mmCIF file of C-alpha atoms in Angstrom:
data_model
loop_
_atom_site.group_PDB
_atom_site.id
_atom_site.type_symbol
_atom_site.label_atom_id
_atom_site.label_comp_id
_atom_site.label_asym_id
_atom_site.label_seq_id
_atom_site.Cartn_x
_atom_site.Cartn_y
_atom_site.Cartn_z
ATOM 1 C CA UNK A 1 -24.840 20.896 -20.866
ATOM 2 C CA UNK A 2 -22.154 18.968 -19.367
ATOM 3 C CA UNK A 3 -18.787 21.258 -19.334
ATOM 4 C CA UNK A 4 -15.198 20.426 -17.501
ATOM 5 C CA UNK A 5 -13.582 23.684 -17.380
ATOM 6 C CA UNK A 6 -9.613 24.006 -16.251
ATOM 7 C CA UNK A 7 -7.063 26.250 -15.111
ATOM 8 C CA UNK A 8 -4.968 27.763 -17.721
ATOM 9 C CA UNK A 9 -1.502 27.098 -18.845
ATOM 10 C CA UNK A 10 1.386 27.347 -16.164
ATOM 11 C CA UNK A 11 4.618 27.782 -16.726
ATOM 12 C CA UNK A 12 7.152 26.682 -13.386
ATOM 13 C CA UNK A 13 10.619 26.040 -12.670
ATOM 14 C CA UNK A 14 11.961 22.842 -11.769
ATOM 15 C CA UNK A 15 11.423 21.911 -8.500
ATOM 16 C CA UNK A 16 8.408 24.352 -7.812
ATOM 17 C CA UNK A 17 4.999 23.020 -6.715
ATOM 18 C CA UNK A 18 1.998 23.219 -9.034
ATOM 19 C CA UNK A 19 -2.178 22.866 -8.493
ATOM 20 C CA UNK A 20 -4.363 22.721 -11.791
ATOM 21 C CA UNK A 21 -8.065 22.216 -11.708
ATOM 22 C CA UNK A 22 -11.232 20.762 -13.094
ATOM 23 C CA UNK A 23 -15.009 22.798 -12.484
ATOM 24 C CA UNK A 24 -17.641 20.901 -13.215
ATOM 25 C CA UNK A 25 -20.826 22.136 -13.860
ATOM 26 C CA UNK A 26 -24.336 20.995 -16.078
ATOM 27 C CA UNK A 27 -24.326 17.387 -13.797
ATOM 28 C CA UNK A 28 -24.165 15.765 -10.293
ATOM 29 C CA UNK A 29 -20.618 16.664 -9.439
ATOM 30 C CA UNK A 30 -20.478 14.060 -6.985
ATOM 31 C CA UNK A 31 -22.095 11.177 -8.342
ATOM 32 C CA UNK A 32 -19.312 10.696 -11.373
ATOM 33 C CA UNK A 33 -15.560 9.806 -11.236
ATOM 34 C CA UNK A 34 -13.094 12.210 -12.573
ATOM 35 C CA UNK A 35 -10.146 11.329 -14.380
ATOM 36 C CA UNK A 36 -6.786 12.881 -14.862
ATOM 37 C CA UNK A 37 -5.015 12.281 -18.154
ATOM 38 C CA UNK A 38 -1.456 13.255 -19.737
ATOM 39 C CA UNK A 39 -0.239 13.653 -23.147
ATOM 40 C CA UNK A 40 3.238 14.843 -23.172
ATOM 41 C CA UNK A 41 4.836 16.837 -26.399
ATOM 42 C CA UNK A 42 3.621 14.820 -29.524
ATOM 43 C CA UNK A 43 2.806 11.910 -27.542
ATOM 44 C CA UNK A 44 -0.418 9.721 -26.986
ATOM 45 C CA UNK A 45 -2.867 9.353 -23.725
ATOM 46 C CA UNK A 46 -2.047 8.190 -20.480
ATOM 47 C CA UNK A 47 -4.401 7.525 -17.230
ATOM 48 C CA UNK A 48 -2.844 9.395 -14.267
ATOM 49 C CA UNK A 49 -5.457 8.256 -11.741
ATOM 50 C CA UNK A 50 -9.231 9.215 -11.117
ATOM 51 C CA UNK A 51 -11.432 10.462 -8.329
ATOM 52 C CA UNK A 52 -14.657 10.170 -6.929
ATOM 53 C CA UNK A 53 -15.842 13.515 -5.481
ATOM 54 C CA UNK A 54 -18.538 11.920 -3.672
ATOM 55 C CA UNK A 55 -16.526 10.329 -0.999
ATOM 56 C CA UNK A 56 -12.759 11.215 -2.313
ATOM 57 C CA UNK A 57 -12.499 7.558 -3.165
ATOM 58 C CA UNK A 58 -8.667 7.840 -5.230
ATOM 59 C CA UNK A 59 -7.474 5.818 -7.343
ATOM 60 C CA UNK A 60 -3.546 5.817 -8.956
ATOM 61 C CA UNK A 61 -1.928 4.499 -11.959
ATOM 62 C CA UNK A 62 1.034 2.762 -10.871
ATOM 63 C CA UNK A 63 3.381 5.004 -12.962
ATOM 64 C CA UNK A 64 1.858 7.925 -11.516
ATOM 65 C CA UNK A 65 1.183 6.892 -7.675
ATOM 66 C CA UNK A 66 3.615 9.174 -5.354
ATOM 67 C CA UNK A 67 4.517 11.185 -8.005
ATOM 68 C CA UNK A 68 1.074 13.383 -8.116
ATOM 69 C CA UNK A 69 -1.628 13.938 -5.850
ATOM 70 C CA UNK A 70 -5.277 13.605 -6.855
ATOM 71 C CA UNK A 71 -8.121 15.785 -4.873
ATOM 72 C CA UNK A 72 -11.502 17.257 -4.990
ATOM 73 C CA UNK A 73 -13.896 19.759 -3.754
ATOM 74 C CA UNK A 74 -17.806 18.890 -3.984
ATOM 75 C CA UNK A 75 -18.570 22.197 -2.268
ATOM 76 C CA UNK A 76 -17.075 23.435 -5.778
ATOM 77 C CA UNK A 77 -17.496 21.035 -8.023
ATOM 78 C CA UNK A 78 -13.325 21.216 -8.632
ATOM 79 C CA UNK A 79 -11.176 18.251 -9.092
ATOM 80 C CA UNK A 80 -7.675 19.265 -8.603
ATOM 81 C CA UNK A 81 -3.974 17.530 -10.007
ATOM 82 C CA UNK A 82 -0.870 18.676 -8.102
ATOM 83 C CA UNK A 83 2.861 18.253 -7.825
ATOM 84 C CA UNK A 84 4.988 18.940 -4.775
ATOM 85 C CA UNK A 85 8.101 19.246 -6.780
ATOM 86 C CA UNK A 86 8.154 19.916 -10.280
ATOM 87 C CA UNK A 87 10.585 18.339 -13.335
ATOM 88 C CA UNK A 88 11.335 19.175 -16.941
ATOM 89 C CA UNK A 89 9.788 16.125 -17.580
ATOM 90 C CA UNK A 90 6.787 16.776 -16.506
ATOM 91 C CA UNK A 91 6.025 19.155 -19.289
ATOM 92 C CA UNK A 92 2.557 18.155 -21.024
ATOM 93 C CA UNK A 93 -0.978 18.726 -21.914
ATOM 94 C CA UNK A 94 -3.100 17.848 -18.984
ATOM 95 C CA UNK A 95 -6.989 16.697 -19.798
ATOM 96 C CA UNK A 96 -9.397 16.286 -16.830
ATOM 97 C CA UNK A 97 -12.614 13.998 -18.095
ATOM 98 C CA UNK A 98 -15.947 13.060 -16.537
ATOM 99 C CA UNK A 99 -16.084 9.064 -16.991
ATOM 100 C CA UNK A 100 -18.752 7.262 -17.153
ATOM 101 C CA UNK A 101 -17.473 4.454 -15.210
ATOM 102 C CA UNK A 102 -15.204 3.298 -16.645
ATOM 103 C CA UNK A 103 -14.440 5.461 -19.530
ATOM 104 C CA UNK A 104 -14.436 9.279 -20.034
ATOM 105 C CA UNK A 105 -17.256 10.253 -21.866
ATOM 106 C CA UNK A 106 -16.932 14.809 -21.216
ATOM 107 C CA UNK A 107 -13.285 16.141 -21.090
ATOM 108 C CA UNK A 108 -12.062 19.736 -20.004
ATOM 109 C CA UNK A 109 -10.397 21.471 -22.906
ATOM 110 C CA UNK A 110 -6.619 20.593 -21.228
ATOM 111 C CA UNK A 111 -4.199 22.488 -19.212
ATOM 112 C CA UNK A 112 -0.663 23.130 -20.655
ATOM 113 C CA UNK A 113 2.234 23.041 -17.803
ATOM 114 C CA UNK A 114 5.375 24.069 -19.002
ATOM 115 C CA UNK A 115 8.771 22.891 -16.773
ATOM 116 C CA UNK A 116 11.716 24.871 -17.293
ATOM 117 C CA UNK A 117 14.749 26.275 -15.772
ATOM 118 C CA UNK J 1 -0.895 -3.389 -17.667
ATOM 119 C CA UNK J 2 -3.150 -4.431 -20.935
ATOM 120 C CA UNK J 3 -1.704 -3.912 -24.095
ATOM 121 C CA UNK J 4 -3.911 -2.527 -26.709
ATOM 122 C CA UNK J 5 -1.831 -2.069 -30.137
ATOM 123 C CA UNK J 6 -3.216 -0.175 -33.067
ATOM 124 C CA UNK J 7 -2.649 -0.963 -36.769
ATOM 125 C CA UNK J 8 -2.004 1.206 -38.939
ATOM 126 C CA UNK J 9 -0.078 3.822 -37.397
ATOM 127 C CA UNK J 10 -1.098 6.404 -40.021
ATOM 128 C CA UNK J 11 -3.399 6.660 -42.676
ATOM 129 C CA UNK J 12 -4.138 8.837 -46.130
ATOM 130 C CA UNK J 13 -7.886 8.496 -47.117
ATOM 131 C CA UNK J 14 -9.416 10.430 -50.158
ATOM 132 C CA UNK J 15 -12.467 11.906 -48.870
ATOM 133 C CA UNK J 16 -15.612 9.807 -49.726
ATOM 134 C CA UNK J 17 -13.684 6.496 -49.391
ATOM 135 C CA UNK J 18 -13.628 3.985 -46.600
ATOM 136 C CA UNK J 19 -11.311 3.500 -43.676
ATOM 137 C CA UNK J 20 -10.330 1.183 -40.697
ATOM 138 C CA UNK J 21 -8.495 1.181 -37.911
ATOM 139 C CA UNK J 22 -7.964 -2.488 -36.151
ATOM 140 C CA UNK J 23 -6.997 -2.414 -32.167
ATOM 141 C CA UNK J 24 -5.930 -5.875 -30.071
ATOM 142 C CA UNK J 25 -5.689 -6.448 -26.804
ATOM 143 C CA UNK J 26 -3.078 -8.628 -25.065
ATOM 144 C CA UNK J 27 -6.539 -9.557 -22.765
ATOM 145 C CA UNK J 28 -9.914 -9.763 -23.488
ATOM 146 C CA UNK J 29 -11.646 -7.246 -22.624
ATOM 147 C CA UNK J 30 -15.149 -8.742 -21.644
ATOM 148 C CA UNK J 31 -16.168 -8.521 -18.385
ATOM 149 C CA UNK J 32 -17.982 -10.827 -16.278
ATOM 150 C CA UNK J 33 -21.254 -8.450 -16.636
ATOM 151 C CA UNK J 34 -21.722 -8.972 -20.157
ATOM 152 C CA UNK J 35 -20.357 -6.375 -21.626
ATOM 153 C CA UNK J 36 -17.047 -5.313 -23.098
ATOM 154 C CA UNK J 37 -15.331 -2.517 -22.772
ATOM 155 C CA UNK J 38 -14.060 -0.922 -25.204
ATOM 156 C CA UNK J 39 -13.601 2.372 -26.274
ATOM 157 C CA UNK J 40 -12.780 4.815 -29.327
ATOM 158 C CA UNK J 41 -11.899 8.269 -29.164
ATOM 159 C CA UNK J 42 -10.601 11.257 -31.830
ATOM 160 C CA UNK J 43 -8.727 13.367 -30.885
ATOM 161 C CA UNK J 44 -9.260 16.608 -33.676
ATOM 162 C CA UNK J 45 -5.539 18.319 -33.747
ATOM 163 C CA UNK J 46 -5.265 21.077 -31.181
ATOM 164 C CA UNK J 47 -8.499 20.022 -29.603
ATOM 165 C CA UNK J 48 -9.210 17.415 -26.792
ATOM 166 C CA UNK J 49 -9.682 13.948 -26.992
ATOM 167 C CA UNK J 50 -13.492 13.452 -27.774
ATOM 168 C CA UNK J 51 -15.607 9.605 -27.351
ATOM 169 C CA UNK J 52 -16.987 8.053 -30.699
ATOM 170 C CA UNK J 53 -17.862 4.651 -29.523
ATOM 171 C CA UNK J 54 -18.090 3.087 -25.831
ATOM 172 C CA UNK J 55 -18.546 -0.690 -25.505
ATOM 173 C CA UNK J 56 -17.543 -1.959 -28.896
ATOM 174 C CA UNK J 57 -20.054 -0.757 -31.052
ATOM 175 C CA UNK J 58 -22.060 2.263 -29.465
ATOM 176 C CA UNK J 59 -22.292 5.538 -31.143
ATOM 177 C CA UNK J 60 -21.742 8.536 -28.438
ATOM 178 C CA UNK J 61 -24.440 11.521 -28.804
ATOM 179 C CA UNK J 62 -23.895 13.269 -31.817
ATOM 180 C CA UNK J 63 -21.542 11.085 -33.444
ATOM 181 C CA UNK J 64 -22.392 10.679 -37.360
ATOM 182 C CA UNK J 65 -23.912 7.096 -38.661
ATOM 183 C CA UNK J 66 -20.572 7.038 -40.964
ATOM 184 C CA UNK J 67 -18.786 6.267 -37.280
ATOM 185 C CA UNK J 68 -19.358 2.086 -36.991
ATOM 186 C CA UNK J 69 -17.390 -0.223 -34.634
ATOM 187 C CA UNK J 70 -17.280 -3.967 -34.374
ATOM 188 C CA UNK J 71 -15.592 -6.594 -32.967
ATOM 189 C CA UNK J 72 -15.023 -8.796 -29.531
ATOM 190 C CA UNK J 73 -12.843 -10.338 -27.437
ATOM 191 C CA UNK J 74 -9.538 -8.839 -27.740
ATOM 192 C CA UNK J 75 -9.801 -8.066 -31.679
ATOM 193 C CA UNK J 76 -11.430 -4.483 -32.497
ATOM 194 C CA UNK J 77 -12.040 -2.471 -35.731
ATOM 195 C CA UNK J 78 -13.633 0.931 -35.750
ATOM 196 C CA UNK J 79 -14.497 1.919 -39.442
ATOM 197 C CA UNK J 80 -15.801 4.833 -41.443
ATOM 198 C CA UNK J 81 -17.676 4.441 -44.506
ATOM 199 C CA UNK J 82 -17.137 7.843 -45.752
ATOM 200 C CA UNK J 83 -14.391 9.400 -44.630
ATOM 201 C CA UNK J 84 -14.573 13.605 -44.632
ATOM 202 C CA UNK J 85 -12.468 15.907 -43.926
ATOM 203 C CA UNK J 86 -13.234 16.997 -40.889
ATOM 204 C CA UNK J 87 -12.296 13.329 -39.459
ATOM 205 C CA UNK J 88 -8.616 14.126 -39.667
ATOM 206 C CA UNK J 89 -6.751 13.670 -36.557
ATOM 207 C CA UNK J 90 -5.276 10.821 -34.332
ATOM 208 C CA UNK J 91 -7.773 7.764 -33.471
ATOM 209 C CA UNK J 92 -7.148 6.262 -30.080
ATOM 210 C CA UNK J 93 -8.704 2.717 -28.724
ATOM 211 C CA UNK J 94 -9.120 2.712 -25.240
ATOM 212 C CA UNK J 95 -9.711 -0.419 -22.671
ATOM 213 C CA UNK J 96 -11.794 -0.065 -19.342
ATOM 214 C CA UNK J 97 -11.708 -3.361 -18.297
ATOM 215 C CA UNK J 98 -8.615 -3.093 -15.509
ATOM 216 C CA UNK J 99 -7.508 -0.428 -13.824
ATOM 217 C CA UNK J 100 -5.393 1.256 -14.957
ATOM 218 C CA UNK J 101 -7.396 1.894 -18.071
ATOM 219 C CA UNK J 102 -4.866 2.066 -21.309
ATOM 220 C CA UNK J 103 -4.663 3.493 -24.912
ATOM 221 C CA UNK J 104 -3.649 2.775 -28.338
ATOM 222 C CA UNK J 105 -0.798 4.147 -29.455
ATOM 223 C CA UNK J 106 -3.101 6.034 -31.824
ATOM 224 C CA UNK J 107 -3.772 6.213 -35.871
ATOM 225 C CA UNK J 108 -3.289 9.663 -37.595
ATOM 226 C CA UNK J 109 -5.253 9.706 -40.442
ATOM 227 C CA UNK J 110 -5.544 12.477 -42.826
ATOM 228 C CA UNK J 111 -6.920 13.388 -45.924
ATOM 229 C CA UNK J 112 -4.909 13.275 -49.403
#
């Protein structure tokens, strides 16, 4: 059975640096992208960027590029989403999914960060 | 960026009756290979997003017969015969064509 497990909610201060993750397990880790997706507070989807953990092979939506970074470990099977310096308005529900180039077909059950002073 | 754009917004369905959800594209969305890609997801409230349909018209593993999806181009429909309760939530169309993929706005629909 394919599962995407993540990290659980955070909540951070402004400013503060934040890593959430992704376990994979019931597939090839490596031979699927992953992709990061945000839904902020009563909001719809948006692509971040996705991964491939075979070879690291990153790619960035343009809204997102520089403002996350996008990593994984095959030795774990973890995909990981992190910020360097948080802000309030990054406050949202964060979903990793398995795609099935090019679309997600598996997605973890979300992580909730929480930005605020 | 593509554009996909959802109509309606909302819906109220009395169980047992029909519903649609129509989604353009301000590109088409078939590909070179054949195929077109596009996508449908539900997202059930509180729970993640989860895939219906992939490429137009393809029913994902375990998703009921009443789940049917049509359409080409840059013109989409994704329609349930009978709509029960548990379908309640917000519908999202998805394109895979360019990166970065995009979404719908989304459809609530819900149950009178």
């Amino acid at each position: 059975e394919v599962q995407l497990v993540q990290s659980g909610a955070e909540v951070k201060k402004p400013g503060e640096s934040l890593k959430i993750s992704c376990k994979g397990s019931g597939y090839s880790f490596t031979s699927y992208w992953i992709g990061w997706v945000r839904q902020m507070p009563g909001k719809g989807l948006e692509w971040m960027g996705i991964i491939y953990p075979g070879d690291s092979d990153t790619r960035y939506s343009p809204s997102f590029q520089g403002q996350v970074t996008i990593s994984a470990d095959k030795s774990i099977s973890t995909a990981y989403l992190q910020w360097s310096s948080l802000k309030a308005s990054d406050t949202a529900m964060y979903y990793c999914a398995r795609l099935e180039y090019p679309a997600p077909d598996y997605w973890g059950q979300g992580t909730l960060v929480t930005v605020s002073s | 960026d593509i554009v996909m754009t959802q109509t309606p917004l909302s819906l109220s369905v009395t169980p047992g009756q029909p519903a649609s959800i129509s989604c353009k594209s301000s590109q088409s969305l078939l590909h070179s290979d054949g195929k077109t890609y596009l996508y449908w997801y539900l997202q059930k409230p509180g729970q993640s997003p989860q895939l219906l349909i992939y490429e137009v018209s393809s029913r994902f593993s375990g998703v009921p017969d009443r789940f049917s999806g049509s359409g080409s181009g840059t013109d989409f429909t994704l329609k349930i015969s009978r709509v029960e309760a548990e379908d309640v939530g917000v519908y999202y169309c998805m394109q895979g064509i360019h990166l970065p993929p995009t979404f719908g706005q989304g459809t609530k629909l819900e149950i009178k």
